[in-house]
Coordinates of C-alpha atoms and ligand atoms in Angstrom, one line a residue:
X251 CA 10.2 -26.5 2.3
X252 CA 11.2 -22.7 0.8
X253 CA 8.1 -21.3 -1.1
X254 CA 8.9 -19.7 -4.3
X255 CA 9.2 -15.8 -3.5
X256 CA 6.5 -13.3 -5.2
X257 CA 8.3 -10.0 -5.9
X258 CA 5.9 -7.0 -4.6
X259 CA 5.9 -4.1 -7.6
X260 CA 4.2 -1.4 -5.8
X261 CA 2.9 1.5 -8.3
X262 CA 1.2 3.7 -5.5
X263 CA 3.1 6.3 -6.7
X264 CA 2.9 5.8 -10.8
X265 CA -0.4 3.8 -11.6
X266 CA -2.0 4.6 -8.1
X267 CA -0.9 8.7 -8.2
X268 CA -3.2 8.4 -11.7
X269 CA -6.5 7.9 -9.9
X270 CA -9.1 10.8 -10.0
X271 CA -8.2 12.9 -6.7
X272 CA -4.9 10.5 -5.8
X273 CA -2.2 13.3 -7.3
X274 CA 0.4 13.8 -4.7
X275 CA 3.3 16.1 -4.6
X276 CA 6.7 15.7 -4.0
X277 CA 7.1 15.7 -0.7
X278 CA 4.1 13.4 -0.4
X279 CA 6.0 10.9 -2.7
X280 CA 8.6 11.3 -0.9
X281 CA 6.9 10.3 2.9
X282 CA 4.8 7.5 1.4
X283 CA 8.5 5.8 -0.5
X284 CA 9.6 5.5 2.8
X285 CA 6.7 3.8 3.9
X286 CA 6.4 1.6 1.4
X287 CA 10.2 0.7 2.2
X288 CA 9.4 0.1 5.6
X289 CA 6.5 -2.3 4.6
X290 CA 9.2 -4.1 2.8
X291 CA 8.0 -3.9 -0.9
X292 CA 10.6 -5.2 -3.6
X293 CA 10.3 -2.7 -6.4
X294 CA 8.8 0.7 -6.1
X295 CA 7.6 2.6 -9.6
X296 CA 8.1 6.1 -8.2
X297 CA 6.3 7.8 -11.8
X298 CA 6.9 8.7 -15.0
X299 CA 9.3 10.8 -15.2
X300 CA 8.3 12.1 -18.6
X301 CA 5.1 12.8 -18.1
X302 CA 5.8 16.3 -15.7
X303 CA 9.0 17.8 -13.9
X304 CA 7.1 16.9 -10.6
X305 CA 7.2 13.3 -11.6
X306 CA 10.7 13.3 -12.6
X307 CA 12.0 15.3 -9.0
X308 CA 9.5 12.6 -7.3
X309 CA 11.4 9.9 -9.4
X310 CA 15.2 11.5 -8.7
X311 CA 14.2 12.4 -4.6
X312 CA 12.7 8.6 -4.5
X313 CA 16.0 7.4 -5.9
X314 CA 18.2 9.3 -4.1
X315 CA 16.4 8.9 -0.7
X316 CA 15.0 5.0 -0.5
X317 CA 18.2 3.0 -1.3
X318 CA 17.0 -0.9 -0.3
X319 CA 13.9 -1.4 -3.3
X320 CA 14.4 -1.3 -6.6
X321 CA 12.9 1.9 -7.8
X322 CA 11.6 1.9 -11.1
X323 CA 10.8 4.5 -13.9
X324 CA 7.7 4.3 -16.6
X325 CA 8.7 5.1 -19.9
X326 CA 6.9 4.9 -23.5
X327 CA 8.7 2.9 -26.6
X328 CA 10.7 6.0 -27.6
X329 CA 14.1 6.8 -26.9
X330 CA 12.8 10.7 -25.1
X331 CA 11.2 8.8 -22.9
X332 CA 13.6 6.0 -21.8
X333 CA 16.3 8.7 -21.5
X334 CA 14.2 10.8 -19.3
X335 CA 13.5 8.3 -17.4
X336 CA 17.5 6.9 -17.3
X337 CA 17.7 10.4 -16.0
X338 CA 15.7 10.3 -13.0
X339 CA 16.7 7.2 -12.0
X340 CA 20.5 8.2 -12.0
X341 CA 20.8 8.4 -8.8
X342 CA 19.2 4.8 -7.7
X343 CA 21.1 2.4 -5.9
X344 CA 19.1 -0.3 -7.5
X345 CA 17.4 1.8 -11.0
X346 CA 14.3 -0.1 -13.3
X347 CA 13.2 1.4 -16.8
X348 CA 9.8 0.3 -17.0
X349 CA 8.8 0.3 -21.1
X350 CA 5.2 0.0 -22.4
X351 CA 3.8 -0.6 -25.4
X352 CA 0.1 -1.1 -26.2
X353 CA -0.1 -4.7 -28.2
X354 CA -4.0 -5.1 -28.8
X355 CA -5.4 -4.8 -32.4
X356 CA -7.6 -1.9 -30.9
X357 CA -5.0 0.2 -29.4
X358 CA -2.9 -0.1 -32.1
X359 CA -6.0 1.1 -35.0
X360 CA -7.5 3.7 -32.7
X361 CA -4.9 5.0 -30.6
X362 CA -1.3 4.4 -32.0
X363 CA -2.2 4.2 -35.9
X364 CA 0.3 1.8 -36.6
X365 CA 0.9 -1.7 -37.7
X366 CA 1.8 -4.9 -35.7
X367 CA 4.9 -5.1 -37.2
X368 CA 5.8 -1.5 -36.4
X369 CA 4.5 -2.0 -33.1
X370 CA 7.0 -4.9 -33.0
X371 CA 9.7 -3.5 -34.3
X372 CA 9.0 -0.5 -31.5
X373 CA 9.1 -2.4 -28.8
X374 CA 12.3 -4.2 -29.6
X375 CA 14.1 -1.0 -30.0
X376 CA 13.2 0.9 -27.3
X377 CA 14.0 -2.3 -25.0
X378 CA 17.2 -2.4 -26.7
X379 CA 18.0 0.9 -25.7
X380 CA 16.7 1.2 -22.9
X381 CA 19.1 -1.9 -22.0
X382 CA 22.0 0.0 -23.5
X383 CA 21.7 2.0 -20.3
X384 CA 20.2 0.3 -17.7
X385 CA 20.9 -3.6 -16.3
X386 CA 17.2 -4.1 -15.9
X387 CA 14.6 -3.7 -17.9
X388 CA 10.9 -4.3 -17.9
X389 CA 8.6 -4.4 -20.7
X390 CA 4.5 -4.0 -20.4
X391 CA 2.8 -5.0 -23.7
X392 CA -0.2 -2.8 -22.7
X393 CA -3.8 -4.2 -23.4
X394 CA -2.0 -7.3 -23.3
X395 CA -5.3 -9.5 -22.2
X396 CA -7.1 -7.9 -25.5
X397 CA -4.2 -8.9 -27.8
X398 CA -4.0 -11.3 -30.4
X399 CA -2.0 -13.9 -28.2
X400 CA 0.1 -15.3 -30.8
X401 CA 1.3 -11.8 -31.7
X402 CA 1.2 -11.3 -27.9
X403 CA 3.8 -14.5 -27.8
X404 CA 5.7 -12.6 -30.4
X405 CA 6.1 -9.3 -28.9
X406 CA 6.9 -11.3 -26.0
X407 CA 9.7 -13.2 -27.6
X408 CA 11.2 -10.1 -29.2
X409 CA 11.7 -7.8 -26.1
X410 CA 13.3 -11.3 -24.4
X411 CA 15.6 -11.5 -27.1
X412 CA 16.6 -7.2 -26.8
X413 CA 17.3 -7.6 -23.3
X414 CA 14.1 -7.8 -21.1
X415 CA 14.7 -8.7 -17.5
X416 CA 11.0 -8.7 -16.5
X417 CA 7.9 -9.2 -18.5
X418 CA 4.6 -7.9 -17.3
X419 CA 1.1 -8.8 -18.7
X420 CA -1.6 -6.2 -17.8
X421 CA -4.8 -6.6 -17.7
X422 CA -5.4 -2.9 -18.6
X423 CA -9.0 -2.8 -18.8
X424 CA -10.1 -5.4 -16.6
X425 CA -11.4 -7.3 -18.6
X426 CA -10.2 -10.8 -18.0
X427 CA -11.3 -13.9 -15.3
X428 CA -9.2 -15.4 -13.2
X429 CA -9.3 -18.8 -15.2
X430 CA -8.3 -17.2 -18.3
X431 CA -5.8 -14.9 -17.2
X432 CA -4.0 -17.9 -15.8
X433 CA -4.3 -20.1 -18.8
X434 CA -2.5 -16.6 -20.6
X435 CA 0.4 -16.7 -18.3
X436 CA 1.0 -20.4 -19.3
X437 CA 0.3 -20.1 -23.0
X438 CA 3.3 -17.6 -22.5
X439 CA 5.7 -19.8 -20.8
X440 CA 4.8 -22.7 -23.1
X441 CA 5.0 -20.8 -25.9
X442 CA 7.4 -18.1 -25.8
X443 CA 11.7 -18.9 -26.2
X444 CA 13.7 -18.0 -23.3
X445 CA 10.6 -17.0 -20.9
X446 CA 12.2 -19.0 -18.5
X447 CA 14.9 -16.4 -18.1
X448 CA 12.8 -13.9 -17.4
X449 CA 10.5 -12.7 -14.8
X450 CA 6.7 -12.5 -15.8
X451 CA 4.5 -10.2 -14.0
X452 CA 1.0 -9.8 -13.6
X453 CA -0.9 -6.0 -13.8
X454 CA -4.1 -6.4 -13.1
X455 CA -7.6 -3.8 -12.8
X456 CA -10.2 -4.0 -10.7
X457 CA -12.9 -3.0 -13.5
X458 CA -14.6 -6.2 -12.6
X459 CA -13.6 -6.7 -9.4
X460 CA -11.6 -9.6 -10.3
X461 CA -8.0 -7.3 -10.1
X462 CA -6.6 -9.9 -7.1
X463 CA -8.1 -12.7 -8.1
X464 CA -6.2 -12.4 -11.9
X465 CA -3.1 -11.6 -10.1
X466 CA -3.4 -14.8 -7.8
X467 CA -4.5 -17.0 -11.1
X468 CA -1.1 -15.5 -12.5
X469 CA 0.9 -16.6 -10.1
X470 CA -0.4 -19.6 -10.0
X471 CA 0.6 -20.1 -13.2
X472 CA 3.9 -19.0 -12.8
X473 CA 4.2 -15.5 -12.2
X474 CA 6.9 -13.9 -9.5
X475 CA 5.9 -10.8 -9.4
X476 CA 2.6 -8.9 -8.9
X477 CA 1.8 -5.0 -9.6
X478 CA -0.2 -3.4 -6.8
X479 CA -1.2 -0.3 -4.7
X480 CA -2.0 0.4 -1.6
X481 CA -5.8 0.3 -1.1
X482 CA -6.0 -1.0 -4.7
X483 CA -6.1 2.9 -6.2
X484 CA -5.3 3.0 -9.7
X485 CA -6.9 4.1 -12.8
X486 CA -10.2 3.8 -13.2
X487 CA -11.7 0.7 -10.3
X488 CA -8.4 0.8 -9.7
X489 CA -5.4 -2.1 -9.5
X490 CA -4.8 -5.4 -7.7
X491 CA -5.2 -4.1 -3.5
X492 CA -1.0 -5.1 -1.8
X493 CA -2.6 -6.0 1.4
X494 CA -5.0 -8.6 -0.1
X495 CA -2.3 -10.1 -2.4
X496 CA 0.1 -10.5 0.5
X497 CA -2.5 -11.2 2.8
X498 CA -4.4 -13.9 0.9
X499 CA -0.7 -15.4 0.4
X500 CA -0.1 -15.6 4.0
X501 CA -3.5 -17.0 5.3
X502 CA -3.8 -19.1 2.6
X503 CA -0.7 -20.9 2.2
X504 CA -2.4 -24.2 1.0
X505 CA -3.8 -22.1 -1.5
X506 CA -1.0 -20.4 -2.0
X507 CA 1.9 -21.1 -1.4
X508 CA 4.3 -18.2 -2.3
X509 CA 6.2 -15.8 0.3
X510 CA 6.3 -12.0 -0.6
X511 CA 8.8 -10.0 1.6
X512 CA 6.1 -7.4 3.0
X513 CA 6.5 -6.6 6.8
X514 CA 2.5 -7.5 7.4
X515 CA 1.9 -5.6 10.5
X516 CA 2.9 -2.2 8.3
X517 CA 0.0 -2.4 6.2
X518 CA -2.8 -0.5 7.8
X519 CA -0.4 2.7 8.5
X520 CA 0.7 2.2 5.0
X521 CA -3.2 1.9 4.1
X522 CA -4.2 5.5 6.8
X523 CA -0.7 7.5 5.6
X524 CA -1.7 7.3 1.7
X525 CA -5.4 8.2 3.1
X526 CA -4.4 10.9 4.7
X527 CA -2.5 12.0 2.3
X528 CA -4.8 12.1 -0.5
X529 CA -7.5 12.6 1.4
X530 CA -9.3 9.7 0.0
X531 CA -11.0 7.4 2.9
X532 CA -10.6 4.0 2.5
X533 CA -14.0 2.4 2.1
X534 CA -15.2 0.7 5.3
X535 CA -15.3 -2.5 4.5
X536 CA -12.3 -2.6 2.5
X537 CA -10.8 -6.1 3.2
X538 CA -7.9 -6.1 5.1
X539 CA -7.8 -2.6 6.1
X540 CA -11.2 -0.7 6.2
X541 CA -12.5 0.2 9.4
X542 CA -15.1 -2.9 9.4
X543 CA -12.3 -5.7 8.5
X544 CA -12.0 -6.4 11.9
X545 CA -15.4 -5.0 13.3
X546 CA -18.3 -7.2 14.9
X547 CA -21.7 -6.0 14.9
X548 CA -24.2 -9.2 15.5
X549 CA -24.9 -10.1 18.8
X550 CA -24.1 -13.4 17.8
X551 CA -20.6 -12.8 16.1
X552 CA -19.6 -10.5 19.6
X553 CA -20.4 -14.1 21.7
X554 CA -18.6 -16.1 19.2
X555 CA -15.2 -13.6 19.0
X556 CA -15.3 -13.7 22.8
X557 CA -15.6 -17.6 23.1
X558 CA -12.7 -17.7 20.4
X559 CA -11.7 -15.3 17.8
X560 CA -11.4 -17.6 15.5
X561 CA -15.0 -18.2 14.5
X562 CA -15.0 -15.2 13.0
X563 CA -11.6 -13.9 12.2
X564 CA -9.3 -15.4 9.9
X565 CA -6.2 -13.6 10.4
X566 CA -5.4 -11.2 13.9
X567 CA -5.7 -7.3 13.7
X568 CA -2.4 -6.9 14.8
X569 CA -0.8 -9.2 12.3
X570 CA -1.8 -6.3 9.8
X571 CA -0.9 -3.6 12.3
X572 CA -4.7 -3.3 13.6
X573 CA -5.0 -1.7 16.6
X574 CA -7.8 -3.7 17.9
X575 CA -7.8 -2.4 21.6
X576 CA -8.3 1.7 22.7
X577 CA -6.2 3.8 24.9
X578 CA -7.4 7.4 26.0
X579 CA -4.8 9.7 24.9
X580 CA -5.4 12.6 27.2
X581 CA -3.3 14.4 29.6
X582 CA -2.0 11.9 31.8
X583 CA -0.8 10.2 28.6
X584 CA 3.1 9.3 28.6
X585 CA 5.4 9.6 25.5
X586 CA 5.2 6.5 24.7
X587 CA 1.8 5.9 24.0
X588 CA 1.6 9.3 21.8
X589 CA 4.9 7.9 20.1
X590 CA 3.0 3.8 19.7
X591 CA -0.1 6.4 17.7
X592 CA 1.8 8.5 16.1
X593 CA 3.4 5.6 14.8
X594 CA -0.2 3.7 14.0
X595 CA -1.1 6.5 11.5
X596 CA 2.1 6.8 9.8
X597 CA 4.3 8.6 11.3
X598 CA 8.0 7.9 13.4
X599 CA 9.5 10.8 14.8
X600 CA 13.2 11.3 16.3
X601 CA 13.7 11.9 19.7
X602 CA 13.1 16.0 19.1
X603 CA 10.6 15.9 16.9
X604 CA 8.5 13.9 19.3
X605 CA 9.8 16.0 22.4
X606 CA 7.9 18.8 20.2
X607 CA 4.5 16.8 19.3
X608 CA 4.4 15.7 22.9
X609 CA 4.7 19.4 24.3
X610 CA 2.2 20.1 21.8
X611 CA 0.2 17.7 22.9
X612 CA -0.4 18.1 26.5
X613 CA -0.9 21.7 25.8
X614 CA -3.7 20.8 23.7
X615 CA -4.9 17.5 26.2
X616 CA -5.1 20.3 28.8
X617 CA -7.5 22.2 26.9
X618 CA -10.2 19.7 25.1
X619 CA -9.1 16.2 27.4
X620 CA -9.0 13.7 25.2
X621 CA -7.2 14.1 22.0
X622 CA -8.6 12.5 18.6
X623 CA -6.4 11.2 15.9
X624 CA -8.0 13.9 13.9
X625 CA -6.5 16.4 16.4
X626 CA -3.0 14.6 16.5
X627 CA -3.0 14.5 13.1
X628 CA -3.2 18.3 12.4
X629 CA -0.9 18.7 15.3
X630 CA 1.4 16.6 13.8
X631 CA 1.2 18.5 10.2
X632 CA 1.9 21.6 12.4
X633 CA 4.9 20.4 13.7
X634 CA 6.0 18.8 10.2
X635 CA 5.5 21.9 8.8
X636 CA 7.5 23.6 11.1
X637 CA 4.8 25.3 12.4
X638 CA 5.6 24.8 16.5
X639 CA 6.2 28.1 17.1
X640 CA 2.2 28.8 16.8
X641 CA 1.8 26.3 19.3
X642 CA 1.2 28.2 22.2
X643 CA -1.5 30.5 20.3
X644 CA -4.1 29.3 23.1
X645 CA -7.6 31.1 21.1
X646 CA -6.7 29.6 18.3
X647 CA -6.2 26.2 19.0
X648 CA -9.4 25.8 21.0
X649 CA -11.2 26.9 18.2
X650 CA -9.6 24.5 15.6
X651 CA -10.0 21.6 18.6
X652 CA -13.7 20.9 19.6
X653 CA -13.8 19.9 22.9
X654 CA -14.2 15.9 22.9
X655 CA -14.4 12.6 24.7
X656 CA -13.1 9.5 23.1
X657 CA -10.8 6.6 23.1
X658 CA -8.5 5.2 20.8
X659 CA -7.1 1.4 20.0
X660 CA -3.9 0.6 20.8
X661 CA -2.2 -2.8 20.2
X662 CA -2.8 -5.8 22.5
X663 CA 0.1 -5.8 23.6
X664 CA 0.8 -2.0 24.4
X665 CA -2.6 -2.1 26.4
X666 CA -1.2 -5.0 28.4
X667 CA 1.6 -3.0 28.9
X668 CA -0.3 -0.1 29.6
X669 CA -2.4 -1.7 31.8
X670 CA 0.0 -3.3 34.2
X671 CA 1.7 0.2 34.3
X672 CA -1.0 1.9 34.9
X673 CA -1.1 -0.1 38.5
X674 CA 2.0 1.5 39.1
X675 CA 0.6 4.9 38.0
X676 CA 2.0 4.6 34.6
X677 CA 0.9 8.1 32.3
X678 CA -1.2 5.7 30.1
X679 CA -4.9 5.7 31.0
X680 CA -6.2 2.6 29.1
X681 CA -10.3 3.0 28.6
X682 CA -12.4 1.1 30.9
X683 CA -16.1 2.7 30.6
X684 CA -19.2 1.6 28.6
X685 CA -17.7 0.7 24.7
X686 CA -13.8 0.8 25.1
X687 CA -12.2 -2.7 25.4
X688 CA -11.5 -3.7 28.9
X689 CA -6.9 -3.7 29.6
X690 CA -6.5 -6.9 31.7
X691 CA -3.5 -6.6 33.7
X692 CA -0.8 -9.2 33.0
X693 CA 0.4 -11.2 29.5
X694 CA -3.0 -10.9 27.3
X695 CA -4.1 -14.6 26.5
X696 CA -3.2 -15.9 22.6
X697 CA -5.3 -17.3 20.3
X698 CA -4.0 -20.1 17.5
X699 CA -2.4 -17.1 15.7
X700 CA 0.1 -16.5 18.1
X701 CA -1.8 -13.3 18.5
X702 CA -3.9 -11.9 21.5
X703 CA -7.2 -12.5 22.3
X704 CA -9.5 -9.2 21.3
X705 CA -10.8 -8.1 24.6
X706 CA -14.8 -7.4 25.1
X707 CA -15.8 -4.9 22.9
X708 CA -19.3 -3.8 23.4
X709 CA -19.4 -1.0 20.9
X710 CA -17.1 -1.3 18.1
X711 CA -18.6 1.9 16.1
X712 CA -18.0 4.6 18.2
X713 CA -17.6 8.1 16.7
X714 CA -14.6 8.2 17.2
X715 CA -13.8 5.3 14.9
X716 CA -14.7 7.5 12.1
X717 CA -11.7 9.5 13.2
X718 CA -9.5 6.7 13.5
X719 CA -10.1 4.9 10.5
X720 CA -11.4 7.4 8.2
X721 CA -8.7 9.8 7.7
Ligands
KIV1008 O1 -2.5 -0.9 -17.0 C1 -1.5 -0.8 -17.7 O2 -1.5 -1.4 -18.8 C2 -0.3 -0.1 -17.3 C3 0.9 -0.2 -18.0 C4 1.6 1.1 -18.2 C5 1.8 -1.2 -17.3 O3 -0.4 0.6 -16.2
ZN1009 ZN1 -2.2 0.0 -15.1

């Protein structure tokens, strides 16, 4: 049977980007859109366009350059700010004014200084115009879980009636549980004329920890589409985490039985590119995709993952693009290996762009042996930046590059590759000493996932790992 389809709103790049120490520029906007496009989200809100120029270039460049998701545009109720927004989006194959409003009794006294009925007759207008120029249209009633929720049902109605395509309900302080949240969504739909036509959405913080759980209740109650970021970053405790939306959604189809269109295996480089770009780590035991989600420590839990993974692992590493196995990168490594990392931290090169990191490369490998992902990362910035014709500046490269011995994980099936090559000499040297996972030569051995079966892992937090996952 078809499971209704969630529609993944991801606002990285708008709510996210507003996070102390999340600002990104242009360029970083740019590199993480086509990520997030890769990952397969629906709708991407790529800023607000009146809010700087930088947002509006981020918004135009985003439109111009990621052509399958929708790419929407915040905007205020005011006509300045729905044109501006109109503006940026020009260029979008698939364009989404985003209007908000704030609907709650206090926002409205202490912030706004105006009336419900002028808030009313606000949001109608500028969702009016904004659907004088645009096909679809979303409207946020902001504070939406701290309004009065028969004006709420109003507003609601209203903006439905002026043209509305989508109608979101955030939880913009956090302040709601799951229960309640849900029993809002369908006091909407019961209550509010042609809701039906429309798609509600859920916006949910994490000021209580409860911003997935909400968003879950919500759609349990009939929302199809969910707001999110990427390692749940957004103002304040942040929004509703992607990867624990899509991936409660997918191992918990009795639960939950909705499909969302996300390529699953994406998420971790999704999770390490917006890391590395804002240089915010992603907490270690973040679900999903901190550097402990898939990490054994008891002595007891090790015996039990090698018996059968399953005792202690509800969904496979790799099906979230996990590397759970290491492969030395050093000299000896081939191409393909540096491409398969390159390609775990968030980066695909073409064929001369990688001819360059790999030259790079083995220069460096030569040098301090075994290459970390914080080295390949700078080299890679080097090479992004255009910077390649430093590369052979021998001094200084030795003294940005400590000298270092570690190994790195590589998927399951790369280090089954990797270790029936490496039989036949193959570049690749997959890790066999104390603490790296053990390649087995031939097909690796599945588990009930479909997936393979982690090899032994006697030390899971090496210091490399910090590397790896912390970057
Ligand atoms: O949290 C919020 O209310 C928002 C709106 C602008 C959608 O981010
Ligand atoms: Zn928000």
């Amino acid at each position: 049977m078809d499971r209704p389809r969630v529609t993944i709103f991801d606002t990285t790049l708008r709510d996210g980007e507003q996070s102390p120490g999340c600002s990104m520029n242009v360029q970083e906007k740019l590199r993480l859109a086509h990520q997030l496009d890769r990952l397969g989200v629906d709708v991407i809100e790529a800023g607000f366009p009146i809010a700087s120029d930088g947002d509006f270039e981020a918004v135009q460049g985003i439109s111009a350059a990621v052509r399958r998701p929708i790419i929407a545009g915040l905007a205020r109720a005011c006509t300045g700010d729905v044109d501006r927004a109109w503006q940026a989006l020009q260029g979008a194959a698939h364009p989404r004014i985003h209007v908000f409003l704030a609907t709650s009794d206090i926002h409205l006294k202490y912030k706004l200084r105006i009336t419900r009925e002028q808030c009313l007759e606000q949001a109608r207008d500028a969702v009016r115009h904004a659907k004088s120029l645009c096909a679809d249209v979303e409207f946020s009633p902001e504070d939406a879980t701290r309004t009065d929720v028969a004006f709420l049902c109003q507003v609601v109605g209203a903006v439905i009636a002026a043209g509305a395509t989508t109608v979101n309900i955030p939880d913009t302080v956090g302040y709601s549980m799951p229960e309640e949240y849900g029993q809002l969504i369908r006091t909407l739909r019961e209550k509010v004329a042609g809701i039906d036509k429309v798609t509600i959405s859920t916006h949910c913080h994490n000021d209580l920890g409860l911003a997935v759980a909400n968003s879950l209740a919500g759609v349990q109650q009939g929302a199809r589409q969910v707001e999110c970021t990427i390692n749940g970053i957004g103002e304040r405790a942040g929004n509703a985490a992607l990867e624990e939306i899509v991936m409660a959604m997918r191992v918990r189809p009795d639960r939950y039985a909705y499909e969302a269109g996300v390529a699953s295996e994406h998420l971790f480089a999704s999770s390490q590119m917006l890391a590395e770009i804002t240089r915010v780590p992603v907490q270690p035991n973040k679900a999903i995709t901190g550097r402990n989600a898939f990490a054994h420590e008891a002595g007891i839990h090790q015996d039990g993952m090698l018996k059968n993974p399953l005792t202690y692992e509800i969904m496979t590493p790799q099906s979230v693009g996990v590397p759970d196995s290491r492969l030395v990168l050093g000299k000896h490594s081939g191409r393909h290996a540096l491409a398969l990392r390159c390609e775990q931290l968030g980066h695909q090169f073409e064929r001369r762009e990688l001819d360059e990191v790999y030259r790079r490369f083995v220069v460096l490998a030569d040098r301090i042996k075994k290459v970390q992902d914080s080295h390949l990362l700078e080299l890679i910035q080097d090479v992004v930046k255009g910077n390649a014709s430093n590369s052979d500046a021998p001094s200084s490269e030795s003294k940005k590059f400590p000298p270092a011995a570690v190994a790195l994980p590589l998927p399951r099936s790369a280090v089954a590759a990797a270790g029936a090559n490496a039989n036949e000499s193959h570049p690749a040297q997959v890790s066999a000493g104390a603490g790296q996972a053990q390649a087995q030569p031939g097909p690796a051995p599945t588990n009930w996932f479909g997936g393979g079966v982690p090899a032994p892992i006697a030390d899971h937090h090496g210091d490399q790992e910090d590397y790896l996952w912390g970057v």
